């Protein structure tokens, strides 16, 4: 009889540190950002290794930053440092010289490791060899690569159907690894390919695909320098995409106005101290935002409709563009004409005078770029809200011309490239046809499972094997306890990872960690030649990335090698020469060229300085929508606020010391929070009315769908946030996000709209 395994805690522990508060910053970056970046890098590795990694980051022929997907300049790049503070933190995390050997796992069982907070878990170091958690065991033990692949293959072959396996992908997987991964999974017989896009910009892809015929943004970086107006919605670039601040500064210098729409006043939207300019290094600020609209959570749709209604009434639209390039304008116009401007403004939460000021900013300008991120995409009406952004741009004729267009700002380095490579549970027929022609097998045609439906399937016992190519699935997904129960009902869970995270500690009956090379690591083939991988950034540029650091262990494999060896163990060598592909990435790129549109002459073009742009129909004013062959106006109704008996709308967000679920440190410098993460930001006036003081301890409760979810032991922080709204950090608050609350059409969890109550902490 197998021994009993102690259950690991799926949540960060309920423990407080020592909160230090200060006034929020009114600008981002500057000398402090440089000092923090340097401190992070050199605390994780020797000076020579740190310098080598930083000076190759985002350089031609160097390493593509494993952090955000903001594009590099097409022309010259700063030799001083073409990276930001959080990019340096990302490098510090993955290029650390700290190692986790078998002795570490022998000393620490999974349950005790789960009692650490996520910052402590992540700081332990790089995993140095494959590890297995046997059925009933409490400790991971070493396993050889051959044995690991044979055991995983055995579990896959034991599935009654290929659909009993679920294959997840994170956004930092390279194009080469992603292409091989989807090829293997489809050759195995399923489209169960959920990915992190399902939780972030899936809403953008659906909205843009229906409205414009392409699910990607339409602008290039240089469009920012030609724009007359830039509208930034539901996004905090100072923390999540800091290099965007340089582009915004240059846009301002060229005469653009910037309109920011966000429930919180974020330092990186207000002003920027550019550390690469003397004035920024000595603390002088470049003001960015001209007008800040502090919208209530999910007030964006009525705000956009109010602005469009005002533009229509003023005749400030492009009639020629509308007539020649669009469909559905009359219905949209009629809908807005019938809407009450007073009601729309009231529903947005923005003062009327600010809405009118925003209208005046946009009224006479034609080159407009709209940028957005999770603040729009993780709402129940996310698709409709993004389509309302498109409606406004179409009315102004602000798509398909220089200095204008759509800019969904992707959060992870290659999340867009993974989707281009075919990581998608709903693959287009053209992709499946191309795979069938090239590889002589019949790919499955039925749609697979996305993240939310995949969690439900695991919870129902319909999934035997869960395989994750990167990421921290448990901490990234909603409804933490429900998701933990789902993972624990699998026969096997496998994670391809660089470092330890909480997903390794809440497992199926058996579990494995397969340690892979990081983006910064040298990747040598059997002839000792250094290989490179490729990625696609937010604006459709495909570029090379070549690691230059000695790996911390000789027991690491590249992601392409891991996929190829698992595929061969599971499927055999035919019809794909897996072993050859793992040893020569040029061959992988040749296959991509023959099956994915836009990659003609791939190997030659990606070796050119800066790489190449993929085709983008919306960028040139062509809108091949399935329904009309033109850009589509859409009609959406602003919904009444439904709190389901709760008092507050909560949104989760990142701290400044964080990238996705990776916690770099315990400070949120820009918001004035230090040495603590278990905080809840609440409106200052409401705190006074309820006699809540800074430092009070509370529990947060959501009761959606008949299930009580509790995030315990949070500290009240009165803050400048709209009434009825609250904000907390993830993953600590993910326990409150119901699995059943998702965006319509995209099925994205609504992490930016969680009804909740706040009650005194129950000891």
XYZ file of C-alpha atoms in Angstrom:
763
model
C 0.000 0.000 0.000
C 1.422 3.413 -0.992
C 2.325 5.758 1.866
C 0.043 8.694 2.601
C 1.074 12.070 1.207
C 0.655 15.203 3.301
C -1.527 17.747 1.472
C 0.337 20.878 0.446
C -1.214 24.307 0.928
C -2.349 25.657 -2.467
C -2.382 29.269 -1.186
C 0.414 31.521 0.022
C 0.497 31.194 3.833
C -1.679 33.442 5.987
C 1.143 35.406 7.560
C 1.905 39.092 7.852
C 5.357 40.609 7.548
C 5.936 44.212 8.603
C 4.063 46.691 6.417
C 5.829 50.009 5.817
C 3.770 52.779 4.186
C 4.693 55.965 2.390
C 2.986 58.311 -0.041
C 2.585 56.869 -3.560
C 5.197 58.002 -6.079
C 4.259 60.528 -8.763
C 6.761 59.287 -11.360
C 8.421 56.057 -12.492
C 11.980 54.829 -13.073
C 14.912 57.240 -12.507
C 18.110 56.521 -10.579
C 16.204 54.477 -7.982
C 15.078 52.039 -10.659
C 18.662 51.619 -11.857
C 19.909 50.988 -8.324
C 17.178 48.431 -7.625
C 17.886 46.615 -10.914
C 21.609 46.381 -10.201
C 20.959 45.169 -6.659
C 18.679 42.377 -7.885
C 21.100 41.146 -10.556
C 24.249 41.086 -8.458
C 22.528 39.494 -5.465
C 21.766 36.448 -7.633
C 25.031 35.889 -9.530
C 28.703 36.900 -9.743
C 29.410 40.331 -11.206
C 30.923 39.002 -14.451
C 27.888 36.778 -15.125
C 25.514 39.629 -14.335
C 27.292 42.119 -16.597
C 27.403 39.596 -19.444
C 23.686 38.934 -19.188
C 22.618 42.583 -18.973
C 24.711 43.869 -21.852
C 23.356 41.232 -24.248
C 19.727 41.813 -23.257
C 17.549 42.961 -26.190
C 20.624 43.646 -28.315
C 21.026 42.501 -31.918
C 22.363 38.953 -31.727
C 21.704 38.827 -27.987
C 18.993 37.585 -25.643
C 15.352 38.587 -26.013
C 14.161 39.646 -22.571
C 12.107 36.837 -20.973
C 9.842 39.444 -19.376
C 7.269 41.516 -21.251
C 6.623 41.569 -24.992
C 7.218 45.285 -25.614
C 9.142 45.625 -28.904
C 12.755 46.650 -29.328
C 13.555 49.667 -31.514
C 13.984 48.788 -35.190
C 16.975 51.107 -35.492
C 19.772 51.665 -32.982
C 19.500 50.246 -29.492
C 21.032 51.697 -26.372
C 24.380 50.117 -25.552
C 24.008 51.482 -22.044
C 21.061 49.197 -21.460
C 18.149 48.267 -23.730
C 16.166 46.946 -20.776
C 14.145 48.189 -17.812
C 14.177 47.602 -14.073
C 11.782 44.681 -14.266
C 13.662 43.189 -17.213
C 16.782 43.179 -15.054
C 14.785 41.500 -12.283
C 13.624 38.833 -14.750
C 17.233 38.173 -15.725
C 18.252 38.000 -12.073
C 15.601 35.353 -11.473
C 16.410 33.068 -14.384
C 20.199 33.548 -14.589
C 20.762 33.055 -10.864
C 23.684 30.852 -9.921
C 21.751 29.293 -7.008
C 20.949 25.591 -7.565
C 18.476 23.091 -6.157
C 20.154 19.691 -5.957
C 18.708 16.352 -4.802
C 19.979 17.135 -1.304
C 17.613 20.118 -1.120
C 14.581 17.990 -2.015
C 15.666 15.260 0.399
C 15.714 17.824 3.189
C 12.393 19.526 2.341
C 9.100 17.729 1.724
C 6.453 19.280 -0.504
C 4.098 20.197 2.352
C 6.775 22.151 4.229
C 7.867 23.933 1.047
C 4.246 24.978 0.485
C 4.282 26.757 3.859
C 6.771 29.233 2.411
C 5.459 32.316 0.662
C 5.858 32.625 -3.099
C 8.799 35.003 -2.781
C 10.679 32.497 -0.608
C 9.871 29.576 -2.909
C 11.090 31.434 -5.993
C 14.340 32.521 -4.359
C 15.544 28.980 -3.682
C 17.293 28.715 -7.063
C 17.379 26.833 -10.363
C 16.289 23.193 -10.477
C 19.403 21.259 -11.475
C 18.092 17.834 -12.553
C 14.817 16.012 -13.353
C 12.805 15.177 -10.238
C 9.884 12.846 -9.563
C 7.331 12.749 -6.765
C 6.255 9.125 -6.506
C 2.709 8.113 -5.644
C 2.195 8.658 -1.908
C 5.676 10.130 -1.419
C 6.332 13.422 0.350
C 9.732 14.193 -1.177
C 10.863 14.670 -4.763
C 13.706 12.354 -5.777
C 15.969 12.362 -8.864
C 14.992 10.542 -12.054
C 16.966 10.124 -15.266
C 15.769 11.842 -18.413
C 15.218 8.519 -20.196
C 13.150 7.151 -17.321
C 11.162 10.385 -17.092
C 10.210 10.334 -20.774
C 9.333 6.638 -20.703
C 7.154 7.086 -17.641
C 5.291 10.099 -19.066
C 4.839 8.262 -22.369
C 3.462 5.294 -20.464
C 0.846 7.480 -18.781
C -0.124 9.041 -22.110
C -0.459 5.672 -23.821
C -2.607 4.452 -20.921
C -5.218 7.152 -21.588
C -8.462 5.716 -22.905
C -8.534 8.678 -25.305
C -5.978 11.353 -26.216
C -8.516 13.849 -24.851
C -7.701 12.601 -21.331
C -4.469 14.617 -21.510
C -4.157 18.388 -21.162
C -1.098 20.275 -22.497
C -0.626 23.796 -21.120
C 1.803 26.427 -22.472
C 3.178 29.565 -20.839
C 3.986 32.712 -22.799
C 7.779 32.516 -22.703
C 8.092 29.310 -24.751
C 10.006 29.961 -27.989
C 8.495 29.687 -31.472
C 10.501 26.523 -32.111
C 9.388 24.799 -28.911
C 5.780 25.925 -29.358
C 5.597 24.632 -32.925
C 7.016 21.239 -31.933
C 4.728 21.082 -28.897
C 1.506 21.648 -30.841
C 2.733 19.229 -33.528
C 3.349 16.517 -30.941
C 0.016 17.125 -29.178
C -1.956 16.988 -32.434
C -0.077 13.928 -33.617
C -0.977 12.382 -30.245
C -4.601 13.122 -31.123
C -6.020 16.103 -29.231
C -6.429 19.879 -29.400
C -6.312 20.225 -25.613
C -3.800 23.075 -25.819
C -4.762 25.703 -23.224
C -2.308 28.544 -22.786
C -1.797 31.719 -20.818
C -3.532 33.722 -23.585
C -6.759 32.161 -22.321
C -6.251 34.148 -19.106
C -5.036 37.459 -20.516
C -5.509 38.688 -24.120
C -7.949 36.032 -25.373
C -10.615 38.720 -25.164
C -8.485 40.954 -27.409
C -8.037 38.217 -29.989
C -11.746 37.448 -30.151
C -12.773 41.111 -30.287
C -10.223 42.134 -32.910
C -10.835 39.029 -35.005
C -14.564 39.772 -35.238
C -14.133 43.518 -35.773
C -10.996 43.728 -37.932
C -10.305 40.215 -39.231
C -7.007 39.777 -37.350
C -6.603 39.071 -33.639
C -3.426 41.118 -33.219
C -2.654 44.795 -32.755
C -2.076 46.921 -35.843
C 0.662 49.388 -34.869
C 4.440 49.446 -35.003
C 6.641 51.167 -32.465
C 7.310 54.112 -34.787
C 3.567 54.755 -34.996
C 3.789 56.085 -31.439
C 6.137 58.794 -32.673
C 3.630 59.910 -35.345
C 0.490 59.732 -33.216
C -1.557 62.810 -32.355
C -3.244 61.103 -29.411
C -2.574 57.951 -27.383
C -5.313 56.462 -25.216
C -4.145 54.006 -22.531
C -6.870 51.915 -20.884
C -6.635 49.376 -18.072
C -2.865 49.239 -18.169
C 0.026 50.082 -15.833
C 3.100 50.344 -18.076
C 5.389 51.653 -15.314
C 5.378 48.204 -13.727
C 4.225 45.808 -16.418
C 5.884 47.239 -19.576
C 8.382 49.862 -18.362
C 10.164 50.282 -21.711
C 6.876 51.611 -23.081
C 7.526 54.765 -21.051
C 10.398 55.745 -23.367
C 8.067 55.476 -26.368
C 5.434 57.576 -24.596
C 8.037 60.200 -23.719
C 9.166 60.420 -27.338
C 5.555 60.602 -28.497
C 4.965 63.524 -26.121
C 8.069 65.287 -27.406
C 6.667 64.899 -30.924
C 3.403 66.555 -29.931
C 1.072 63.701 -28.948
C -1.445 64.059 -26.146
C -1.904 61.125 -23.779
C -5.221 60.173 -22.220
C -5.030 57.592 -19.405
C -8.028 55.615 -18.178
C -7.521 53.585 -15.008
C -9.147 53.158 -11.575
C -5.809 53.800 -9.830
C -3.472 56.730 -10.388
C -0.355 54.857 -11.515
C 3.038 56.560 -11.264
C 4.202 55.279 -14.644
C 1.263 56.959 -16.378
C 1.772 60.291 -14.635
C 5.465 60.986 -15.251
C 8.741 59.325 -16.199
C 12.328 59.858 -15.080
C 14.259 58.436 -18.023
C 17.446 56.945 -16.519
C 19.188 57.080 -19.913
C 18.899 60.853 -20.076
C 20.801 63.224 -17.816
C 17.643 65.064 -16.767
C 15.954 61.791 -15.826
C 18.995 60.436 -13.995
C 19.112 63.540 -11.788
C 15.427 63.268 -11.012
C 13.726 65.593 -13.499
C 10.376 64.217 -14.665
C 8.881 64.075 -18.125
C 5.141 64.431 -17.666
C 3.231 61.838 -19.689
C -0.530 61.967 -19.141
C -2.385 65.108 -20.209
C -5.731 63.937 -18.827
C -6.326 61.119 -16.339
C -9.800 59.585 -16.220
C -10.142 57.668 -12.963
C -12.844 55.298 -14.148
C -14.613 52.929 -11.787
C -13.770 49.254 -12.297
C -15.490 48.156 -15.550
C -16.687 51.661 -16.307
C -14.724 51.684 -19.561
C -17.558 50.600 -21.862
C -19.977 53.414 -20.890
C -17.067 55.891 -20.960
C -16.124 54.886 -24.508
C -19.743 55.094 -25.628
C -20.089 58.541 -24.060
C -17.007 59.774 -25.925
C -18.196 58.246 -29.208
C -21.651 59.768 -28.766
C -20.085 63.202 -28.301
C -17.857 62.735 -31.363
C -20.854 61.705 -33.473
C -22.899 64.700 -32.336
C -19.983 67.009 -33.172
C -19.487 65.464 -36.616
C -15.874 64.714 -35.615
C -15.702 61.470 -37.600
C -14.176 60.271 -40.880
C -17.144 59.762 -43.233
C -15.007 58.638 -46.197
C -13.227 55.946 -44.186
C -16.495 54.747 -42.670
C -18.155 54.498 -46.088
C -15.294 52.682 -47.828
C -13.840 50.474 -45.114
C -16.543 49.596 -42.589
C -19.844 47.831 -42.080
C -22.557 48.354 -39.466
C -22.034 52.057 -38.799
C -25.716 53.025 -39.044
C -26.803 50.510 -36.395
C -24.011 51.620 -34.071
C -24.848 55.275 -34.596
C -28.541 54.662 -33.928
C -27.720 52.802 -30.731
C -25.584 55.656 -29.400
C -28.087 58.316 -30.448
C -30.727 56.517 -28.377
C -28.457 56.201 -25.331
C -28.546 58.737 -22.492
C -25.282 60.667 -22.219
C -25.978 61.398 -18.550
C -26.465 57.697 -17.795
C -23.304 56.677 -19.663
C -21.212 59.243 -17.804
C -22.713 58.233 -14.461
C -22.038 54.544 -15.159
C -18.401 55.291 -16.023
C -17.724 56.891 -12.649
C -15.803 59.730 -14.326
C -16.796 63.353 -13.578
C -18.668 64.989 -16.455
C -16.096 67.761 -16.852
C -13.345 65.173 -17.365
C -15.391 63.319 -19.984
C -15.936 66.583 -21.844
C -12.209 67.377 -21.617
C -11.392 63.962 -23.098
C -13.842 64.600 -25.930
C -12.113 67.883 -26.713
C -8.715 66.139 -26.773
C -9.942 63.588 -29.330
C -12.272 65.815 -31.321
C -9.801 67.321 -33.791
C -7.234 64.526 -33.843
C -7.171 61.753 -36.464
C -4.028 59.759 -35.704
C -5.067 57.959 -32.524
C -3.539 54.849 -30.944
C -5.490 52.917 -28.317
C -3.514 50.698 -25.913
C -4.982 48.327 -23.356
C -4.162 45.361 -21.152
C -5.743 43.253 -18.416
C -7.938 46.038 -17.044
C -10.118 45.555 -20.127
C -9.588 41.894 -20.995
C -10.479 40.311 -17.631
C -14.039 41.622 -17.405
C -17.290 39.800 -18.139
C -17.994 42.224 -21.016
C -14.314 42.348 -22.095
C -14.922 41.502 -25.757
C -17.656 44.137 -26.052
C -15.482 46.770 -24.354
C -12.533 46.143 -26.672
C -14.865 46.265 -29.659
C -16.063 49.647 -28.365
C -12.431 50.799 -28.475
C -12.359 49.646 -32.102
C -15.662 51.421 -32.817
C -14.194 54.735 -31.685
C -11.053 54.231 -33.785
C -13.099 53.256 -36.842
C -15.316 56.308 -36.461
C -12.207 58.499 -36.425
C -10.594 56.632 -39.334
C -7.736 55.793 -36.968
C -6.803 52.305 -38.148
C -4.610 51.397 -41.098
C -2.656 54.650 -41.270
C 0.662 55.820 -39.753
C 0.385 56.964 -36.156
C -2.934 55.236 -35.541
C -4.386 51.849 -34.647
C -4.896 49.170 -32.039
C -2.255 48.166 -29.490
C -3.155 45.339 -27.090
C 0.010 45.249 -24.981
C 0.950 41.622 -24.394
C 2.317 40.684 -21.016
C 4.728 37.826 -21.666
C 7.686 37.614 -23.994
C 6.360 35.191 -26.629
C 2.711 34.762 -25.777
C 1.765 36.146 -29.197
C 4.302 33.921 -30.963
C 2.959 30.806 -29.264
C -0.485 31.482 -30.707
C 1.027 32.163 -34.152
C 2.757 28.769 -33.928
C -0.570 27.006 -33.366
C -0.882 26.845 -29.580
C -4.665 27.157 -29.596
C -7.481 24.888 -28.488
C -9.592 26.122 -31.424
C -7.173 25.752 -34.362
C -8.140 27.206 -37.736
C -8.792 24.668 -40.481
C -5.976 26.144 -42.594
C -3.404 25.221 -39.943
C -4.707 21.665 -39.624
C -4.745 21.280 -43.402
C -1.121 22.436 -43.597
C -0.036 20.018 -40.862
C -1.819 17.175 -42.637
C -0.101 17.967 -45.961
C 3.356 18.320 -44.458
C 3.362 15.464 -41.927
C 0.969 12.914 -43.449
C -1.308 12.423 -40.445
C -4.858 13.562 -39.748
C -4.926 16.159 -36.951
C -7.997 16.166 -34.717
C -10.609 18.651 -35.902
C -12.801 19.018 -32.820
C -12.018 21.913 -30.491
C -10.034 21.182 -27.363
C -10.153 22.614 -23.847
C -9.012 26.078 -22.816
C -7.760 26.898 -19.297
C -11.108 27.261 -17.536
C -12.724 24.284 -19.262
C -9.526 22.286 -18.706
C -9.677 22.954 -14.953
C -13.307 21.847 -14.921
C -12.404 18.674 -16.811
C -9.629 17.843 -14.343
C -11.982 18.541 -11.442
C -14.565 16.184 -12.985
C -11.962 13.426 -13.342
C -11.925 13.570 -17.145
C -8.180 14.347 -17.387
C -5.520 11.802 -16.406
C -2.356 13.655 -17.452
C -1.599 17.367 -17.055
C 1.567 18.588 -18.793
C 2.710 22.224 -18.475
C 5.331 23.742 -20.758
C 6.482 26.470 -18.366
C 4.443 28.737 -16.146
C 2.985 28.431 -12.647
C -0.450 27.081 -13.486
C -1.913 26.863 -9.981
C -0.957 30.416 -9.033
C -1.912 31.935 -12.390
C -5.410 30.476 -12.566
C -8.647 31.433 -10.747
C -10.419 29.814 -7.807
C -7.269 28.470 -6.154
C -8.797 25.696 -4.042
C -10.996 24.449 -6.875
C -7.978 24.387 -9.218
C -5.870 22.598 -6.584
C -8.560 19.929 -6.239
C -8.559 19.598 -10.028
C -4.796 19.034 -10.247
C -4.875 16.534 -7.391
C -7.384 14.372 -9.303
C -4.891 13.747 -12.141
C -2.832 10.571 -12.290
C 0.241 12.545 -13.378
C 1.187 16.230 -13.415
C 4.367 17.368 -15.180
C 5.967 20.810 -15.264
C 8.777 21.951 -17.555
C 10.390 24.656 -15.427
C 13.525 26.564 -14.562
C 12.745 27.310 -10.904
C 10.564 25.949 -8.130
C 7.008 27.309 -7.842
C 3.789 26.450 -6.017
C 2.460 24.353 -8.899
C 5.188 21.793 -8.172
C 3.803 21.335 -4.672
C 0.112 20.685 -5.410
C 0.198 17.672 -7.691
C -1.478 14.628 -9.143
C -0.870 11.135 -7.779
C 2.564 11.307 -9.398
C 4.448 14.437 -10.419
C 7.589 15.411 -12.288
C 9.660 18.537 -12.730
C 11.624 18.639 -15.977
C 14.293 21.380 -15.718
C 14.927 23.304 -18.914
C 17.420 25.820 -20.200
C 16.490 29.442 -19.630
C 16.449 32.092 -22.333
C 19.867 33.342 -21.150
C 21.538 29.886 -21.161
C 23.815 28.684 -23.919
C 22.063 26.011 -25.979
C 24.672 23.770 -27.642
C 23.882 21.030 -30.149
C 25.759 17.732 -30.434
C 28.497 19.419 -32.491
C 29.050 22.042 -29.796
C 27.485 24.813 -31.887
C 25.424 27.478 -30.119
C 21.792 27.426 -31.255
C 19.260 30.231 -31.120
C 15.487 30.389 -30.795
C 13.014 32.988 -32.026
C 10.154 34.976 -30.534
C 7.409 37.348 -31.675
C 6.803 40.585 -29.803
C 3.605 42.573 -29.265
C 3.907 44.250 -32.661
C 4.519 41.175 -34.790
C 8.312 41.322 -35.093
C 9.999 37.914 -35.206
C 13.538 38.056 -33.852
C 16.348 35.750 -32.766
C 17.391 35.121 -29.165
C 20.725 33.466 -28.380
C 21.694 32.628 -24.796
C 25.267 33.308 -23.727
C 25.580 32.073 -20.118
C 26.915 28.710 -19.009
C 23.962 26.684 -17.652
C 23.988 26.085 -13.890
C 23.790 22.317 -14.486
C 24.747 19.809 -17.160
C 21.420 18.048 -16.515
C 19.274 20.686 -18.230
C 17.636 20.220 -21.622
C 16.210 22.836 -23.971
C 12.449 23.024 -24.398
C 12.678 21.811 -28.034
C 14.768 18.835 -26.895
C 12.268 17.986 -24.150
C 9.369 18.027 -26.606
C 11.250 15.962 -29.172
C 12.355 13.291 -26.725
C 8.889 12.999 -25.193
C 7.306 12.821 -28.660
C 9.659 10.067 -29.778
C 9.040 8.104 -26.568
C 5.283 8.435 -27.061
C 4.806 8.271 -30.835
C 7.996 6.862 -32.298
C 10.211 8.532 -34.908
C 7.799 8.529 -37.856
C 6.640 10.664 -39.574
C 8.567 13.430 -37.752
C 12.371 13.152 -37.352
C 12.281 14.305 -33.728
C 15.945 13.588 -32.909
C 17.204 15.576 -35.896
C 14.952 18.505 -35.065
C 16.199 18.691 -31.487
C 19.759 18.998 -32.765
C 19.166 21.576 -35.508
C 16.680 24.380 -34.958
C 17.072 25.516 -38.560
C 15.196 22.353 -39.535
C 12.364 23.305 -37.157
C 12.192 26.743 -38.760
C 12.061 25.125 -42.204
C 8.977 23.204 -41.094
C 7.412 26.367 -39.694
C 8.052 28.091 -43.027
C 6.189 25.352 -44.861
C 3.146 25.344 -42.572
C 2.668 28.805 -41.011
C 1.852 31.811 -43.262
C 4.216 34.766 -43.158
C 7.426 32.832 -42.475
C 8.776 32.633 -46.004
C 12.595 32.381 -46.071
C 12.463 32.166 -42.270
C 16.043 31.168 -41.511
C 17.545 33.905 -43.658
C 15.212 36.712 -42.585
C 15.434 36.022 -38.852
C 19.220 36.272 -39.081
C 18.908 39.809 -40.417
C 19.499 42.638 -37.979
C 16.300 43.096 -35.986
C 14.419 40.207 -37.587
C 11.268 40.785 -39.647
C 7.624 41.824 -39.399
C 4.846 39.328 -39.967
C 2.063 40.391 -42.359
C -0.692 42.419 -40.692
C -3.804 43.212 -42.721
C -5.194 45.830 -40.324
C -1.903 47.726 -40.448
C -2.436 48.394 -44.168
C -6.162 49.081 -43.924
C -7.377 45.674 -45.096
C -10.025 44.066 -42.889
C -10.767 40.459 -43.975
C -13.541 39.764 -41.479
C -15.388 36.502 -41.960
C -18.830 38.116 -42.022
C -18.464 41.172 -44.275
C -14.891 41.536 -45.555
C -14.872 45.007 -43.989
C -14.185 46.345 -40.513
C -17.275 45.791 -38.406
C -18.898 48.265 -36.054
C -20.533 46.349 -33.194
C -23.414 47.290 -30.923
C -23.019 46.627 -27.200
C -25.201 47.545 -24.263
C -23.569 48.903 -21.105
C -24.742 46.562 -18.351
C -26.072 47.613 -14.926
C -23.669 46.977 -12.063
C -24.370 43.559 -10.494
C -22.560 42.905 -7.211
C -24.576 39.767 -6.389
C -25.195 40.965 -2.839
C -21.575 42.000 -2.259
C -20.353 45.468 -1.275
C -17.232 45.914 -3.414
C -15.800 45.162 -6.847
C -12.284 43.817 -6.430
C -9.593 43.667 -9.090
C -6.327 41.797 -8.770
C -3.104 43.481 -9.829
C 0.677 43.150 -9.763
C 2.994 44.817 -7.313
C 6.036 46.583 -8.742
C 8.228 43.729 -7.456
C 6.395 41.138 -9.525
C 6.017 39.737 -13.041
C 2.972 37.521 -13.455
C 3.246 35.004 -10.601
C 6.993 35.532 -10.086
C 7.596 37.614 -6.967
C 10.899 39.506 -7.215
C 10.583 41.244 -3.847
C 8.129 42.448 -1.231
C 7.851 46.130 -2.176
C 5.364 48.019 -4.326
C 7.444 51.162 -4.441
C 5.215 53.245 -6.701
C 2.118 52.661 -4.542
C 3.982 53.311 -1.289
C 3.726 49.741 0.050
C 6.860 48.032 1.368
C 7.592 44.663 2.934
C 4.057 43.305 2.573
C 1.735 41.778 -0.030
C -1.396 40.904 1.950
C -3.017 44.323 1.578
C -6.354 45.517 0.222
C -6.611 49.016 -1.262
C -9.974 50.648 -0.411
C -11.465 54.089 -1.045
C -10.319 56.583 1.600
C -13.765 58.103 2.173
C -15.430 54.700 2.504
C -12.797 53.621 5.013
C -13.579 56.698 7.125
C -17.342 56.080 6.848
C -16.927 52.475 8.024
C -14.376 53.411 10.677
C -11.681 51.309 8.980
C -8.166 52.522 9.679
C -4.881 51.750 7.962
C -3.540 48.548 9.459
C -6.903 47.009 10.347
C -6.995 43.271 9.675
C -9.807 41.966 7.492
C -10.956 38.910 5.562
C -12.201 39.132 1.975
C -15.191 36.981 0.988
C -16.783 36.057 -2.333
C -19.983 33.987 -2.431
C -20.618 33.741 -6.183
C -22.176 30.540 -7.499
C -23.183 29.260 -4.076
C -19.586 28.638 -2.916
C -17.903 30.728 -0.215
C -14.342 31.763 -1.019
C -12.295 33.473 1.688
C -8.954 35.272 1.477
C -7.953 35.663 5.102
C -5.742 38.128 6.937
C -5.391 41.201 4.754
C -4.360 44.699 5.854
C -6.581 47.691 5.052
C -4.786 50.422 3.075
C -6.945 53.539 2.436
C -6.104 54.648 -1.094
C -7.141 56.860 -3.985
C -9.487 54.412 -5.700
C -13.119 54.968 -6.767
C -15.877 54.282 -4.262
C -17.107 50.710 -4.220
C -13.836 49.469 -5.692
C -10.975 47.497 -4.167
C -7.624 46.176 -5.343
C -5.434 43.330 -4.128
C -2.347 41.516 -5.378
C -2.397 38.166 -7.104
C -1.800 35.290 -6.563
C -2.791 35.979 -2.936
C -6.341 36.990 -3.947
C -6.859 34.433 -6.736
C -8.746 32.288 -4.246
C -11.603 34.803 -4.607
C -11.907 34.629 -8.411
C -14.786 32.227 -9.172
C -14.163 29.541 -11.786
C -17.671 30.256 -13.105
C -17.207 33.991 -13.760
C -15.700 34.416 -17.220
C -15.769 36.858 -20.111
C -18.409 36.181 -22.729
C -17.009 34.628 -25.931
C -13.380 34.480 -24.705
C -13.957 32.424 -21.500
C -11.277 34.505 -19.732
C -11.512 34.557 -15.909
C -12.864 37.900 -14.653
C -9.969 38.679 -12.322
C -10.616 42.414 -12.716
C -14.241 42.186 -11.572
C -14.717 40.093 -8.443
C -17.663 40.948 -6.170
C -16.634 40.686 -2.515
C -17.355 41.670 1.064
C -14.820 42.934 3.598
C -15.257 41.748 7.199
C -13.112 41.977 10.343
C -10.493 39.229 10.424
C -11.723 36.060 12.131
C -8.951 34.646 14.303
